Coordinates of C-alpha atoms in Angstrom, one line a residue:
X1468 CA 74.0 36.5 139.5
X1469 CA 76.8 34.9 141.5
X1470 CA 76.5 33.5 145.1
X1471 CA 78.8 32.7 147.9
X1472 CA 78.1 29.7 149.5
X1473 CA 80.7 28.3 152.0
X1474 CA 80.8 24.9 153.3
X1475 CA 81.9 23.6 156.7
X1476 CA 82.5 20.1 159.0
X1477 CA 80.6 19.6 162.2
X1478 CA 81.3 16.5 164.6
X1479 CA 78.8 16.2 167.7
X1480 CA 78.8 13.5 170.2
X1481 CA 75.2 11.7 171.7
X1482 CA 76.1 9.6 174.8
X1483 CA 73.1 7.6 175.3
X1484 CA 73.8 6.1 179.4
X1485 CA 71.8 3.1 180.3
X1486 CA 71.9 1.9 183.6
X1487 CA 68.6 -0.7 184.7
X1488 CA 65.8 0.7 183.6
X1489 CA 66.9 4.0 183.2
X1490 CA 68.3 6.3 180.0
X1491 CA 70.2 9.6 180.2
X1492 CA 71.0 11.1 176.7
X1493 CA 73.6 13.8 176.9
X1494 CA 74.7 15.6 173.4
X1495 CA 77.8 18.0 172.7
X1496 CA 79.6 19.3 170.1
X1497 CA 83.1 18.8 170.1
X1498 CA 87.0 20.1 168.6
X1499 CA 87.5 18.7 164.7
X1500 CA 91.6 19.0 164.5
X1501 CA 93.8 20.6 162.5
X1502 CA 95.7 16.9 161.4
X1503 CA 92.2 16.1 160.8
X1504 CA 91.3 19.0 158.5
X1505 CA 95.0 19.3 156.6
X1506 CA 95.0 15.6 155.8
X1507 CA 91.3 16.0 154.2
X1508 CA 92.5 19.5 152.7
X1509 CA 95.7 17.3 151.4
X1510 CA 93.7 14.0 150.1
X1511 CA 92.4 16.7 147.5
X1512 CA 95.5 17.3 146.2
X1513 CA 96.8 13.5 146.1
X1514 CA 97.4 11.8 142.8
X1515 CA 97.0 8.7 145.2
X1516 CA 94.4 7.7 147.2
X1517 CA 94.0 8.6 151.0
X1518 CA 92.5 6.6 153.6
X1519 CA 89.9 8.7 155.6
X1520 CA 88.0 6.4 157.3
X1521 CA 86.8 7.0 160.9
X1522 CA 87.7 3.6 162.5
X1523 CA 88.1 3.9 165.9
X1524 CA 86.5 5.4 169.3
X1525 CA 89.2 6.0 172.2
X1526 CA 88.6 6.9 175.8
X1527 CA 90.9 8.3 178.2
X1528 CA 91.5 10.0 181.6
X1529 CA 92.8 13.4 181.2
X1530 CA 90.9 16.4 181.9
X1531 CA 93.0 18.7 180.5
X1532 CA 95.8 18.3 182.9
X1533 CA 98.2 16.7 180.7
X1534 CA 97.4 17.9 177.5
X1535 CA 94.8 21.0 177.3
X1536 CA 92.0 21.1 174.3
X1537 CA 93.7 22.2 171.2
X1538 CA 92.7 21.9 167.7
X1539 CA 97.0 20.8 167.1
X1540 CA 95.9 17.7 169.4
X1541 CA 97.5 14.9 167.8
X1542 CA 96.1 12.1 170.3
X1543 CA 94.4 12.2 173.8
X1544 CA 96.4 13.4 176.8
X1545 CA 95.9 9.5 178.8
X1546 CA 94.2 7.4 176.3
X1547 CA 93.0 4.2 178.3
X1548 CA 90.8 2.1 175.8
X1549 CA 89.3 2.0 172.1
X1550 CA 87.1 0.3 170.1
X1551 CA 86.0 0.0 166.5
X1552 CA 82.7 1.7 165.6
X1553 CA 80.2 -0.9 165.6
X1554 CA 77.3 0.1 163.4
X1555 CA 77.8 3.2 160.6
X1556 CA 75.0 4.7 158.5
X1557 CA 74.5 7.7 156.3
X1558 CA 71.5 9.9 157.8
X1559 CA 71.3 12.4 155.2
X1560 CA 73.1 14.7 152.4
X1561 CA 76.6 14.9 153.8
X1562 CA 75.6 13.0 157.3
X1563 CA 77.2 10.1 158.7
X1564 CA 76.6 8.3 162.2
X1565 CA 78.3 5.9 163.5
X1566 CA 77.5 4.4 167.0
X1567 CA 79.8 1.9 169.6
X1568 CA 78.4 0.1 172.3
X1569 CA 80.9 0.5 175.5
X1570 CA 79.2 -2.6 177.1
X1571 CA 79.3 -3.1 181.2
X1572 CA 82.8 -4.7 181.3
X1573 CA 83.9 -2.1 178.9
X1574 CA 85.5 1.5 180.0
X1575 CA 85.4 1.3 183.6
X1576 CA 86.8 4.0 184.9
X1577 CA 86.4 7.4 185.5
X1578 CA 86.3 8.6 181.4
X1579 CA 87.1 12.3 181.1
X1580 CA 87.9 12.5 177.2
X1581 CA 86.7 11.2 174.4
X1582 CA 88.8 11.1 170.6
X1583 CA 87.8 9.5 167.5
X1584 CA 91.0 8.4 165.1
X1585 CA 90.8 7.5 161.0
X1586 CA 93.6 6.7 158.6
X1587 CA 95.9 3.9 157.3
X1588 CA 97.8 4.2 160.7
X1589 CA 94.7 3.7 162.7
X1590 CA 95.0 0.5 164.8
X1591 CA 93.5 -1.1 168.1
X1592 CA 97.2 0.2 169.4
X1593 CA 96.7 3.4 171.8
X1594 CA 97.7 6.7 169.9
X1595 CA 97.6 5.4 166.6
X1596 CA 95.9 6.8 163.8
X1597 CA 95.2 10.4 163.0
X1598 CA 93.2 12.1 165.7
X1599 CA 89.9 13.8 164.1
X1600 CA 87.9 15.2 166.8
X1601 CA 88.8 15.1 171.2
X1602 CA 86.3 16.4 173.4
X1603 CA 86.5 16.1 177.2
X1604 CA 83.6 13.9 179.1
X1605 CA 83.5 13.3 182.7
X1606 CA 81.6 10.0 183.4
X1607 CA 82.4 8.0 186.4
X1608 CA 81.6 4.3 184.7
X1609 CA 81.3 0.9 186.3
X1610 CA 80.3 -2.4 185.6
X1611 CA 76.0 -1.6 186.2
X1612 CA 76.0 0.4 183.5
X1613 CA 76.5 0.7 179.4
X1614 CA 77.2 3.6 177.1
X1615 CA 76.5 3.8 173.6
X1616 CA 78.4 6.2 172.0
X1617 CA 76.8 8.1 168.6
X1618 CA 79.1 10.5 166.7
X1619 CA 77.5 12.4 163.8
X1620 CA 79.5 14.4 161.4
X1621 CA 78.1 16.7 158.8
X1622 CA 80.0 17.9 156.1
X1623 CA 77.7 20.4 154.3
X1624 CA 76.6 24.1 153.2
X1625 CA 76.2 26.9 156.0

């Protein structure tokens, strides 16, 4: 007997907010692009290795006004800051996490989107690297509070 099983890529954010004694956990899937999803389709079909490692966390200030939510999103519409995932583990059969800590003197600003960038071209330099997931976040940070950041992605069997 055969059977069709298809396969599929989920990304989902967890913004854990500390600020004093007090945690607010908020969780939300998000847009996996279609750079993202051609250059794994096309590291498949390379004689030569790829680079697809997730490197960076940005965070930026446009809520859609300069560049809507698209999966042909190449970068975020007013990226402001980024930082290289600090701690990465596998959590299971096709599971990664990876967490950043955006401490109190970090991100400062009123954060409305959130992208996470991978590839060879992926630097500390703004809009570099190839944009894997954007998601828009409206967070109003300051200096009496931290963020850590956890992004899961499951590649795996539906």
């Amino acid at each position: 007997m055969e059977s069709e099983a298809l396969a599929g890529w989920l990304g989902k954010f967890e913004i854990q907010i500390m600020r004093g004694d007090q945690l607010e956990i908020v969780k939300f899937p998000n847009l996996i692009t279609d750079a993202w999803l051609n250059t794994v389709r096309d590291a498949t079909m390379s004689a030569t290795p790829m680079d697809l490692q997730i490197k960076y966390i940005a965070l930026g200030k446009d809520d859609g006004t300069i560049l809507p939510l698209a999966p042909s999103n190449t970068r975020l519409g007013n990226e402001v800051e980024r930082k290289v995932f600090t701690k990465i583990e596998k959590d299971g059969t096709g599971v990664v996490k990876r967490t950043v800590n955006i401490n109190s003197a970090e991100g400062n600003f009123h954060i409305k989107e959130i992208g996470i960038f991978a590839g060879s071209v992926a630097t500390s330099a703004l809009n570099s690297g190839i944009l894997v997931a954007r998601v828009f976040y409206d967070r109003d940070k300051d200096e009496l509070e931290s963020i850590n950041i956890v992004r899961t992605d499951i590649v795996g069997r539906l």
